[in-house]
Amino acid sequence: MCGIIGIVSNKSVSTNIINSLKKLEYRGYDSAGLATISDGKINEKKCPGRVEKLEKILFQTPSRGNLGIGHVRWATHGVPNEVNAHPHSSEIVSVVHNGIIENSDELKKELEKSGKTFKSQTDTEVITVLLTEKLKKLEPLKAVFETLETLKGSFALGIIFKEFEDFIIGARRGSPLAVGYSNSENYLGSDSYALKSMTNKISYLDDGDVCVLSKDDVKFYNSNKDKINKEIFTLSEDKSSVSKGNYKSFMIKEIFEQPNTTKTCLKEYIDKIREEINFYNLPVDPKKINKVVLIGCGTAYHSCLVAKYWLEELTTLNVEADIASEFRYRKVKFDINNLYIFVSQSGETADTYAALDLCKKENAKTCSVVNVVESSIARHSDCVLPIHAGPEIGVASTKAFLGQMLVLYLLSLKISEIRNDIEHKEYKKKIGELKKIPKLIAESLKEEEKIQLIAKDIYKSKGSMFLGRGSSFPIALEGALKLKELSYLHAEGYPAGEMKHGPLALIEDGLPVVVIAPKDKYFEKTLSNMQEVIARGGKVLLLTNSSSKVISENIRFQINLPDADLTLTPFLFTIPLQLLSYHVAMFKKCDIDKPRNLAKSVTVE
Ligand code: AGP
């Protein structure tokens, strides 16, 4: 998704803009650009493709200037090409934009009627044209406020003005925007991560806020145009470095980091001395909760689904899991005694944020499970539960999924204990079992070689299916999502018991079918479903526990995972599925860290 950078300094800014744009690459993009001002002129450079290409252009024809804006674009209005790339500049003003201007067509038609012309197909260019007109009569800040009043939709903006070489204006409605502070230099950025290499002092704009950045000062205004003060946060240092190390991709590095990330997370939440789970500041007394509603998108939604099984198993609560893009538009009945939990790795996902915003407007009690603690979702929820996974760079979420499940499991267990839904002895036993997770994950990772051979056998297939029952059903969904997003191989995740109601028709000779069958209460039934698949020619990969002792010569492949407490199954059975999707994608020579058409941080709906 689009990302914005702005720097105003006492020295040349283009190199730092390029470096910061590289930090925003994780969001996914298809073109890049920058504009600086020097000698009373706007220097605009942009291109389709990667930031490296923009860097080469700058190397050949450098852009001077102590103030500038940069952008990585993820196309919404208009194809990814040079003209549609940001910034969008006129003679006197240059604009970068993240978000969507919903009334851009209407505005464009009106402006065209009065003789204005447009170079691009983007929604953003209307902002440039409107500002250019208003600047004929108004000073920049007033021109920006007046322009914002005509815009509908969501945006984060960075704006520079030819006549004013000493300030940048930023504005936020919907899309996130942060300001960073340093000596004789200030910054604007779509997220704190992009600014982290330059500063750890950050403020966040709220909806409707506008800011004016000069090198020694930052002024903030709210939507009423009143001057306001902003809290300055000091960012925490990242312990894990954002580099691939000796790994071929971030994704495989992140898969192998999971023993450590889960260990860190457990350390954060389990008091070693008292053997107790620590959760402070839950916005509602667990004894008084009426219902828990878990909300997320994609992989984060799958962790919500797993948590639904856990909460139902461990507590007497009603539980719902919902997809954020659906929840936000349904006629949901809110209840002050419900706890709404928002799950998001990035904490910036537009649909999840909108669902949170809806809950806030209804005065509902909210809690977020995020990896990025400085994110919009974290800052706007009543309580934040970080997953402590460290930066996740690969677009395909792996260690964040395990982190989300871990925090949700700890929360389920704690709620169960506070409500007296679980016996104290059993509660303590489960905490003891939880501590084994990092080691068990490390053991499961040892299956990699075998999984690579399986990937070699199936990577040319046209499709695949993933089946599971109980909490293994969301794991089947996650396995299928991972395979399709990484390797572009069609994959369907299904509850194994649903096969006979339609999907069984898809089974044909040689179709790879992954059957997730831990030795739990569903075991026998899942194996029967597996036999139905085998009878129709399906090529089965069975994932089960070492003690299951399944022997069937018709099972094409079998992976035995370590025996463990049954509640830990989702953690262990996810590992071979992550490795399978990775190796299939490797055989298909796909771009592992940046799958086609996808973005790491989905900031449009
Ligand atoms: C995961 O592999 C996907 N790339 C995607 O489904 C992701 O989980 C989803 O976009 C939600 O992102 P979030 O966790 O940052 O909110």
PDB file of C-alpha atoms in Angstrom, residues 303-548:
ATOM      1  CA  SER A 303      -5.957 -16.692  14.561  1.00  0.00           C
ATOM      2  CA  CYS A 304      -9.321 -15.244  15.680  1.00  0.00           C
ATOM      3  CA  LEU A 305     -11.015 -18.461  14.521  1.00  0.00           C
ATOM      4  CA  VAL A 306      -8.547 -20.623  16.451  1.00  0.00           C
ATOM      5  CA  ALA A 307      -9.161 -18.470  19.549  1.00  0.00           C
ATOM      6  CA  LYS A 308     -12.916 -18.999  19.179  1.00  0.00           C
ATOM      7  CA  TYR A 309     -12.349 -22.742  19.621  1.00  0.00           C
ATOM      8  CA  TRP A 310     -10.116 -22.133  22.652  1.00  0.00           C
ATOM      9  CA  LEU A 311     -12.437 -19.674  24.361  1.00  0.00           C
ATOM     10  CA  GLU A 312     -15.419 -21.962  23.817  1.00  0.00           C
ATOM     11  CA  GLU A 313     -13.453 -24.907  25.163  1.00  0.00           C
ATOM     12  CA  LEU A 314     -11.977 -23.129  28.176  1.00  0.00           C
ATOM     13  CA  THR A 315     -14.750 -20.721  29.203  1.00  0.00           C
ATOM     14  CA  THR A 316     -18.534 -20.490  29.453  1.00  0.00           C
ATOM     15  CA  LEU A 317     -18.545 -17.435  27.186  1.00  0.00           C
ATOM     16  CA  ASN A 318     -20.268 -16.839  23.878  1.00  0.00           C
ATOM     17  CA  VAL A 319     -17.658 -16.185  21.231  1.00  0.00           C
ATOM     18  CA  GLU A 320     -17.778 -14.859  17.682  1.00  0.00           C
ATOM     19  CA  ALA A 321     -15.001 -14.472  15.124  1.00  0.00           C
ATOM     20  CA  ASP A 322     -15.556 -12.005  12.337  1.00  0.00           C
ATOM     21  CA  ILE A 323     -13.861 -10.764   9.173  1.00  0.00           C
ATOM     22  CA  ALA A 324     -13.274  -7.014   9.616  1.00  0.00           C
ATOM     23  CA  SER A 325     -14.436  -6.042   6.111  1.00  0.00           C
ATOM     24  CA  GLU A 326     -17.779  -7.761   6.797  1.00  0.00           C
ATOM     25  CA  PHE A 327     -18.185  -6.686  10.413  1.00  0.00           C
ATOM     26  CA  ARG A 328     -17.784  -2.995   9.581  1.00  0.00           C
ATOM     27  CA  TYR A 329     -20.807  -2.935   7.254  1.00  0.00           C
ATOM     28  CA  ARG A 330     -23.192  -5.297   9.052  1.00  0.00           C
ATOM     29  CA  LYS A 331     -25.964  -4.174  11.372  1.00  0.00           C
ATOM     30  CA  VAL A 332     -24.074  -5.422  14.411  1.00  0.00           C
ATOM     31  CA  LYS A 333     -25.814  -5.186  17.799  1.00  0.00           C
ATOM     32  CA  PHE A 334     -23.316  -3.758  20.259  1.00  0.00           C
ATOM     33  CA  ASP A 335     -23.294  -4.538  23.933  1.00  0.00           C
ATOM     34  CA  ILE A 336     -21.382  -2.622  26.565  1.00  0.00           C
ATOM     35  CA  ASN A 337     -20.491  -5.925  28.277  1.00  0.00           C
ATOM     36  CA  ASN A 338     -18.935  -7.447  25.168  1.00  0.00           C
ATOM     37  CA  LEU A 339     -15.186  -7.474  24.673  1.00  0.00           C
ATOM     38  CA  TYR A 340     -14.125  -6.685  21.091  1.00  0.00           C
ATOM     39  CA  ILE A 341     -10.650  -7.989  20.262  1.00  0.00           C
ATOM     40  CA  PHE A 342      -8.866  -6.678  17.151  1.00  0.00           C
ATOM     41  CA  VAL A 343      -6.046  -8.796  15.778  1.00  0.00           C
ATOM     42  CA  SER A 344      -3.540  -7.310  13.329  1.00  0.00           C
ATOM     43  CA  GLN A 345       0.177  -7.803  12.720  1.00  0.00           C
ATOM     44  CA  SER A 346       0.703  -4.341  11.230  1.00  0.00           C
ATOM     45  CA  GLY A 347      -1.947  -2.588  13.295  1.00  0.00           C
ATOM     46  CA  GLU A 348      -2.698  -0.482  10.221  1.00  0.00           C
ATOM     47  CA  THR A 349      -5.119  -2.679   8.249  1.00  0.00           C
ATOM     48  CA  ALA A 350      -7.843  -0.308   7.028  1.00  0.00           C
ATOM     49  CA  ASP A 351     -10.785  -2.704   7.488  1.00  0.00           C
ATOM     50  CA  THR A 352      -9.701  -3.758  10.973  1.00  0.00           C
ATOM     51  CA  TYR A 353      -9.118  -0.144  11.943  1.00  0.00           C
ATOM     52  CA  ALA A 354     -12.564   0.837  10.611  1.00  0.00           C
ATOM     53  CA  ALA A 355     -14.191  -1.977  12.620  1.00  0.00           C
ATOM     54  CA  LEU A 356     -12.354  -0.722  15.725  1.00  0.00           C
ATOM     55  CA  ASP A 357     -13.483   2.834  15.013  1.00  0.00           C
ATOM     56  CA  LEU A 358     -17.082   1.610  14.777  1.00  0.00           C
ATOM     57  CA  CYS A 359     -16.772  -0.038  18.185  1.00  0.00           C
ATOM     58  CA  LYS A 360     -15.242   3.118  19.671  1.00  0.00           C
ATOM     59  CA  LYS A 361     -18.179   5.165  18.399  1.00  0.00           C
ATOM     60  CA  GLU A 362     -20.519   2.720  20.150  1.00  0.00           C
ATOM     61  CA  ASN A 363     -18.478   3.032  23.360  1.00  0.00           C
ATOM     62  CA  ALA A 364     -17.694  -0.670  23.158  1.00  0.00           C
ATOM     63  CA  LYS A 365     -14.761  -2.126  25.120  1.00  0.00           C
ATOM     64  CA  THR A 366     -11.845  -2.810  22.814  1.00  0.00           C
ATOM     65  CA  CYS A 367      -8.542  -4.597  23.014  1.00  0.00           C
ATOM     66  CA  SER A 368      -5.927  -5.114  20.294  1.00  0.00           C
ATOM     67  CA  VAL A 369      -3.458  -7.919  19.643  1.00  0.00           C
ATOM     68  CA  VAL A 370      -0.752  -6.368  17.450  1.00  0.00           C
ATOM     69  CA  ASN A 371       2.891  -6.710  16.524  1.00  0.00           C
ATOM     70  CA  VAL A 372       3.496  -3.006  15.882  1.00  0.00           C
ATOM     71  CA  VAL A 373       2.787  -1.296  19.172  1.00  0.00           C
ATOM     72  CA  GLU A 374       3.031   2.216  17.734  1.00  0.00           C
ATOM     73  CA  SER A 375       0.353   1.395  15.129  1.00  0.00           C
ATOM     74  CA  SER A 376      -3.024   3.099  14.698  1.00  0.00           C
ATOM     75  CA  ILE A 377      -5.008   0.069  15.923  1.00  0.00           C
ATOM     76  CA  ALA A 378      -2.852  -0.190  19.055  1.00  0.00           C
ATOM     77  CA  ARG A 379      -3.124   3.505  19.822  1.00  0.00           C
ATOM     78  CA  HIS A 380      -6.878   3.602  19.446  1.00  0.00           C
ATOM     79  CA  SER A 381      -7.899   0.529  21.391  1.00  0.00           C
ATOM     80  CA  ASP A 382      -8.577   0.559  25.150  1.00  0.00           C
ATOM     81  CA  CYS A 383      -5.920  -2.055  25.832  1.00  0.00           C
ATOM     82  CA  VAL A 384      -2.970  -3.345  23.771  1.00  0.00           C
ATOM     83  CA  LEU A 385      -1.588  -6.871  23.932  1.00  0.00           C
ATOM     84  CA  PRO A 386       1.644  -6.956  21.882  1.00  0.00           C
ATOM     85  CA  ILE A 387       2.764 -10.259  20.381  1.00  0.00           C
ATOM     86  CA  HIS A 388       6.500  -9.384  20.686  1.00  0.00           C
ATOM     87  CA  ALA A 389       7.430 -11.102  17.411  1.00  0.00           C
ATOM     88  CA  GLY A 390       9.842  -8.403  16.163  1.00  0.00           C
ATOM     89  CA  PRO A 391       9.530  -6.870  12.687  1.00  0.00           C
ATOM     90  CA  GLU A 392       7.839  -9.202  10.193  1.00  0.00           C
ATOM     91  CA  ILE A 393       9.000  -8.254   6.708  1.00  0.00           C
ATOM     92  CA  GLY A 394       7.823 -11.130   4.472  1.00  0.00           C
ATOM     93  CA  VAL A 395       4.367 -10.321   3.094  1.00  0.00           C
ATOM     94  CA  ALA A 396       3.208 -13.791   4.086  1.00  0.00           C
ATOM     95  CA  SER A 397       2.558 -13.697   7.801  1.00  0.00           C
ATOM     96  CA  THR A 398       4.243 -16.533   9.718  1.00  0.00           C
ATOM     97  CA  LYS A 399       5.755 -15.658  13.099  1.00  0.00           C
ATOM     98  CA  ALA A 400       3.024 -13.067  13.670  1.00  0.00           C
ATOM     99  CA  PHE A 401       0.375 -15.801  13.261  1.00  0.00           C
ATOM    100  CA  LEU A 402       1.988 -17.904  15.971  1.00  0.00           C
ATOM    101  CA  GLY A 403       2.397 -14.800  18.134  1.00  0.00           C
ATOM    102  CA  GLN A 404      -1.265 -13.861  17.714  1.00  0.00           C
ATOM    103  CA  MET A 405      -2.385 -17.384  18.615  1.00  0.00           C
ATOM    104  CA  LEU A 406      -0.085 -17.417  21.619  1.00  0.00           C
ATOM    105  CA  VAL A 407      -1.403 -14.154  23.059  1.00  0.00           C
ATOM    106  CA  LEU A 408      -4.990 -15.204  22.351  1.00  0.00           C
ATOM    107  CA  TYR A 409      -4.412 -18.548  24.049  1.00  0.00           C
ATOM    108  CA  LEU A 410      -2.860 -16.855  27.105  1.00  0.00           C
ATOM    109  CA  LEU A 411      -5.823 -14.491  27.209  1.00  0.00           C
ATOM    110  CA  SER A 412      -8.339 -17.352  26.905  1.00  0.00           C
ATOM    111  CA  LEU A 413      -6.645 -19.197  29.739  1.00  0.00           C
ATOM    112  CA  LYS A 414      -6.520 -16.122  31.958  1.00  0.00           C
ATOM    113  CA  ILE A 415     -10.174 -15.230  31.333  1.00  0.00           C
ATOM    114  CA  SER A 416     -11.111 -18.809  32.095  1.00  0.00           C
ATOM    115  CA  GLU A 417      -9.208 -18.684  35.391  1.00  0.00           C
ATOM    116  CA  ILE A 418     -10.669 -15.335  36.502  1.00  0.00           C
ATOM    117  CA  ARG A 419     -14.187 -16.569  35.727  1.00  0.00           C
ATOM    118  CA  ASN A 420     -13.533 -19.823  37.598  1.00  0.00           C
ATOM    119  CA  ASP A 421     -14.345 -21.745  34.423  1.00  0.00           C
ATOM    120  CA  ILE A 422     -11.195 -23.847  34.825  1.00  0.00           C
ATOM    121  CA  GLU A 423      -9.910 -25.679  37.882  1.00  0.00           C
ATOM    122  CA  HIS A 424      -6.841 -24.045  39.393  1.00  0.00           C
ATOM    123  CA  LYS A 425      -4.769 -27.226  39.053  1.00  0.00           C
ATOM    124  CA  GLU A 426      -5.669 -27.574  35.389  1.00  0.00           C
ATOM    125  CA  TYR A 427      -4.872 -23.880  34.804  1.00  0.00           C
ATOM    126  CA  LYS A 428      -1.382 -24.286  36.275  1.00  0.00           C
ATOM    127  CA  LYS A 429      -0.842 -27.480  34.285  1.00  0.00           C
ATOM    128  CA  LYS A 430      -1.710 -25.695  31.062  1.00  0.00           C
ATOM    129  CA  ILE A 431       0.762 -22.899  31.861  1.00  0.00           C
ATOM    130  CA  GLY A 432       3.422 -25.577  32.333  1.00  0.00           C
ATOM    131  CA  GLU A 433       2.540 -27.129  28.951  1.00  0.00           C
ATOM    132  CA  LEU A 434       2.653 -23.737  27.251  1.00  0.00           C
ATOM    133  CA  LYS A 435       6.270 -23.276  28.218  1.00  0.00           C
ATOM    134  CA  LYS A 436       7.152 -26.295  26.048  1.00  0.00           C
ATOM    135  CA  ILE A 437       5.995 -24.545  22.863  1.00  0.00           C
ATOM    136  CA  PRO A 438       9.356 -23.076  21.729  1.00  0.00           C
ATOM    137  CA  LYS A 439      11.076 -26.469  22.011  1.00  0.00           C
ATOM    138  CA  LEU A 440       8.238 -28.307  20.275  1.00  0.00           C
ATOM    139  CA  ILE A 441       8.278 -25.767  17.434  1.00  0.00           C
ATOM    140  CA  ALA A 442      12.037 -26.270  17.057  1.00  0.00           C
ATOM    141  CA  GLU A 443      11.411 -30.024  16.789  1.00  0.00           C
ATOM    142  CA  SER A 444       8.653 -29.545  14.196  1.00  0.00           C
ATOM    143  CA  LEU A 445      11.024 -27.412  12.089  1.00  0.00           C
ATOM    144  CA  LYS A 446      13.277 -30.476  11.740  1.00  0.00           C
ATOM    145  CA  GLU A 447      10.751 -31.896   9.264  1.00  0.00           C
ATOM    146  CA  GLU A 448      11.899 -29.387   6.647  1.00  0.00           C
ATOM    147  CA  GLU A 449      13.887 -31.792   4.464  1.00  0.00           C
ATOM    148  CA  LYS A 450      10.955 -34.171   4.187  1.00  0.00           C
ATOM    149  CA  ILE A 451       8.603 -31.306   3.382  1.00  0.00           C
ATOM    150  CA  GLN A 452      10.928 -30.086   0.648  1.00  0.00           C
ATOM    151  CA  LEU A 453      10.621 -33.499  -1.042  1.00  0.00           C
ATOM    152  CA  ILE A 454       6.835 -33.346  -0.766  1.00  0.00           C
ATOM    153  CA  ALA A 455       6.878 -29.836  -2.272  1.00  0.00           C
ATOM    154  CA  LYS A 456       8.937 -31.153  -5.198  1.00  0.00           C
ATOM    155  CA  ASP A 457       6.295 -33.806  -5.810  1.00  0.00           C
ATOM    156  CA  ILE A 458       3.282 -31.462  -5.767  1.00  0.00           C
ATOM    157  CA  TYR A 459       4.464 -28.092  -7.061  1.00  0.00           C
ATOM    158  CA  LYS A 460       3.221 -28.707 -10.619  1.00  0.00           C
ATOM    159  CA  SER A 461      -0.321 -29.585  -9.462  1.00  0.00           C
ATOM    160  CA  LYS A 462      -3.238 -27.452 -10.596  1.00  0.00           C
ATOM    161  CA  GLY A 463      -4.909 -27.285  -7.216  1.00  0.00           C
ATOM    162  CA  SER A 464      -4.907 -28.577  -3.649  1.00  0.00           C
ATOM    163  CA  MET A 465      -7.100 -28.989  -0.577  1.00  0.00           C
ATOM    164  CA  PHE A 466      -6.494 -28.604   3.141  1.00  0.00           C
ATOM    165  CA  LEU A 467      -8.789 -30.385   5.595  1.00  0.00           C
ATOM    166  CA  GLY A 468      -9.182 -30.285   9.344  1.00  0.00           C
ATOM    167  CA  ARG A 469     -11.766 -30.433  12.125  1.00  0.00           C
ATOM    168  CA  GLY A 470     -12.055 -28.384  15.322  1.00  0.00           C
ATOM    169  CA  SER A 471      -9.173 -25.969  15.792  1.00  0.00           C
ATOM    170  CA  SER A 472      -7.417 -27.735  12.911  1.00  0.00           C
ATOM    171  CA  PHE A 473     -10.023 -26.262  10.554  1.00  0.00           C
ATOM    172  CA  PRO A 474      -8.673 -22.677  10.831  1.00  0.00           C
ATOM    173  CA  ILE A 475      -5.183 -24.151  10.510  1.00  0.00           C
ATOM    174  CA  ALA A 476      -6.335 -25.764   7.236  1.00  0.00           C
ATOM    175  CA  LEU A 477      -7.602 -22.344   6.104  1.00  0.00           C
ATOM    176  CA  GLU A 478      -4.256 -20.787   7.016  1.00  0.00           C
ATOM    177  CA  GLY A 479      -2.305 -23.539   5.196  1.00  0.00           C
ATOM    178  CA  ALA A 480      -4.390 -22.958   2.067  1.00  0.00           C
ATOM    179  CA  LEU A 481      -4.017 -19.155   2.271  1.00  0.00           C
ATOM    180  CA  LYS A 482      -0.251 -19.446   2.685  1.00  0.00           C
ATOM    181  CA  LEU A 483       0.069 -21.786  -0.309  1.00  0.00           C
ATOM    182  CA  LYS A 484      -2.013 -19.636  -2.631  1.00  0.00           C
ATOM    183  CA  GLU A 485      -0.462 -16.299  -1.688  1.00  0.00           C
ATOM    184  CA  LEU A 486       3.109 -17.577  -1.996  1.00  0.00           C
ATOM    185  CA  SER A 487       2.986 -20.074  -4.852  1.00  0.00           C
ATOM    186  CA  TYR A 488      -0.172 -18.982  -6.746  1.00  0.00           C
ATOM    187  CA  LEU A 489      -1.292 -22.625  -6.597  1.00  0.00           C
ATOM    188  CA  HIS A 490      -5.028 -22.858  -6.045  1.00  0.00           C
ATOM    189  CA  ALA A 491      -5.785 -24.120  -2.545  1.00  0.00           C
ATOM    190  CA  GLU A 492      -9.035 -24.609  -0.641  1.00  0.00           C
ATOM    191  CA  GLY A 493      -9.300 -24.981   3.128  1.00  0.00           C
ATOM    192  CA  TYR A 494     -12.346 -26.939   4.360  1.00  0.00           C
ATOM    193  CA  PRO A 495     -13.757 -28.463   7.515  1.00  0.00           C
ATOM    194  CA  ALA A 496     -13.139 -32.152   6.783  1.00  0.00           C
ATOM    195  CA  GLY A 497     -16.768 -32.986   7.617  1.00  0.00           C
ATOM    196  CA  GLU A 498     -18.026 -30.631   4.895  1.00  0.00           C
ATOM    197  CA  MET A 499     -16.348 -32.503   2.026  1.00  0.00           C
ATOM    198  CA  LYS A 500     -19.333 -34.714   1.262  1.00  0.00           C
ATOM    199  CA  HIS A 501     -21.543 -31.623   0.899  1.00  0.00           C
ATOM    200  CA  GLY A 502     -19.859 -30.509  -2.310  1.00  0.00           C
ATOM    201  CA  PRO A 503     -16.072 -30.166  -2.365  1.00  0.00           C
ATOM    202  CA  LEU A 504     -15.607 -33.947  -2.686  1.00  0.00           C
ATOM    203  CA  ALA A 505     -16.522 -33.431  -6.342  1.00  0.00           C
ATOM    204  CA  LEU A 506     -13.165 -31.678  -6.783  1.00  0.00           C
ATOM    205  CA  ILE A 507     -11.151 -34.752  -5.813  1.00  0.00           C
ATOM    206  CA  GLU A 508      -9.539 -36.412  -8.806  1.00  0.00           C
ATOM    207  CA  ASP A 509      -6.521 -38.574  -9.444  1.00  0.00           C
ATOM    208  CA  GLY A 510      -3.385 -37.047  -7.984  1.00  0.00           C
ATOM    209  CA  LEU A 511      -4.967 -33.939  -6.383  1.00  0.00           C
ATOM    210  CA  PRO A 512      -2.818 -33.062  -3.346  1.00  0.00           C
ATOM    211  CA  VAL A 513      -4.935 -33.080  -0.163  1.00  0.00           C
ATOM    212  CA  VAL A 514      -3.368 -32.087   3.154  1.00  0.00           C
ATOM    213  CA  VAL A 515      -5.191 -33.746   6.052  1.00  0.00           C
ATOM    214  CA  ILE A 516      -4.572 -32.239   9.489  1.00  0.00           C
ATOM    215  CA  ALA A 517      -5.382 -34.959  11.988  1.00  0.00           C
ATOM    216  CA  PRO A 518      -3.860 -34.558  15.450  1.00  0.00           C
ATOM    217  CA  LYS A 519      -4.694 -37.251  17.976  1.00  0.00           C
ATOM    218  CA  ASP A 520      -7.663 -35.294  19.369  1.00  0.00           C
ATOM    219  CA  LYS A 521     -11.387 -36.014  19.740  1.00  0.00           C
ATOM    220  CA  TYR A 522     -11.903 -35.588  15.995  1.00  0.00           C
ATOM    221  CA  PHE A 523      -9.091 -37.970  15.019  1.00  0.00           C
ATOM    222  CA  GLU A 524     -11.125 -41.010  13.919  1.00  0.00           C
ATOM    223  CA  LYS A 525     -13.646 -38.899  12.034  1.00  0.00           C
ATOM    224  CA  THR A 526     -10.947 -36.968  10.190  1.00  0.00           C
ATOM    225  CA  LEU A 527      -9.303 -40.251   9.179  1.00  0.00           C
ATOM    226  CA  SER A 528     -12.625 -41.460   7.740  1.00  0.00           C
ATOM    227  CA  ASN A 529     -12.838 -38.266   5.703  1.00  0.00           C
ATOM    228  CA  MET A 530      -9.265 -38.905   4.572  1.00  0.00           C
ATOM    229  CA  GLN A 531     -10.234 -42.388   3.366  1.00  0.00           C
ATOM    230  CA  GLU A 532     -13.081 -40.878   1.327  1.00  0.00           C
ATOM    231  CA  VAL A 533     -10.494 -38.676  -0.366  1.00  0.00           C
ATOM    232  CA  ILE A 534      -8.086 -41.561  -0.965  1.00  0.00           C
ATOM    233  CA  ALA A 535     -10.900 -43.661  -2.465  1.00  0.00           C
ATOM    234  CA  ARG A 536     -11.380 -40.950  -5.104  1.00  0.00           C
ATOM    235  CA  GLY A 537      -7.704 -40.731  -6.064  1.00  0.00           C
ATOM    236  CA  GLY A 538      -6.588 -37.852  -3.812  1.00  0.00           C
ATOM    237  CA  LYS A 539      -2.836 -37.719  -3.064  1.00  0.00           C
ATOM    238  CA  VAL A 540      -2.871 -37.371   0.728  1.00  0.00           C
ATOM    239  CA  LEU A 541      -0.318 -35.653   2.938  1.00  0.00           C
ATOM    240  CA  LEU A 542      -1.282 -36.604   6.479  1.00  0.00           C
ATOM    241  CA  LEU A 543      -0.134 -34.422   9.367  1.00  0.00           C
ATOM    242  CA  THR A 544      -0.550 -36.217  12.663  1.00  0.00           C
ATOM    243  CA  ASN A 545       1.145 -36.867  16.013  1.00  0.00           C
ATOM    244  CA  SER A 546       3.935 -39.381  16.489  1.00  0.00           C
ATOM    245  CA  SER A 547       1.782 -41.506  18.816  1.00  0.00           C
ATOM    246  CA  SER A 548      -1.114 -41.798  16.311  1.00  0.00           C
TER     247      SER A 548
END
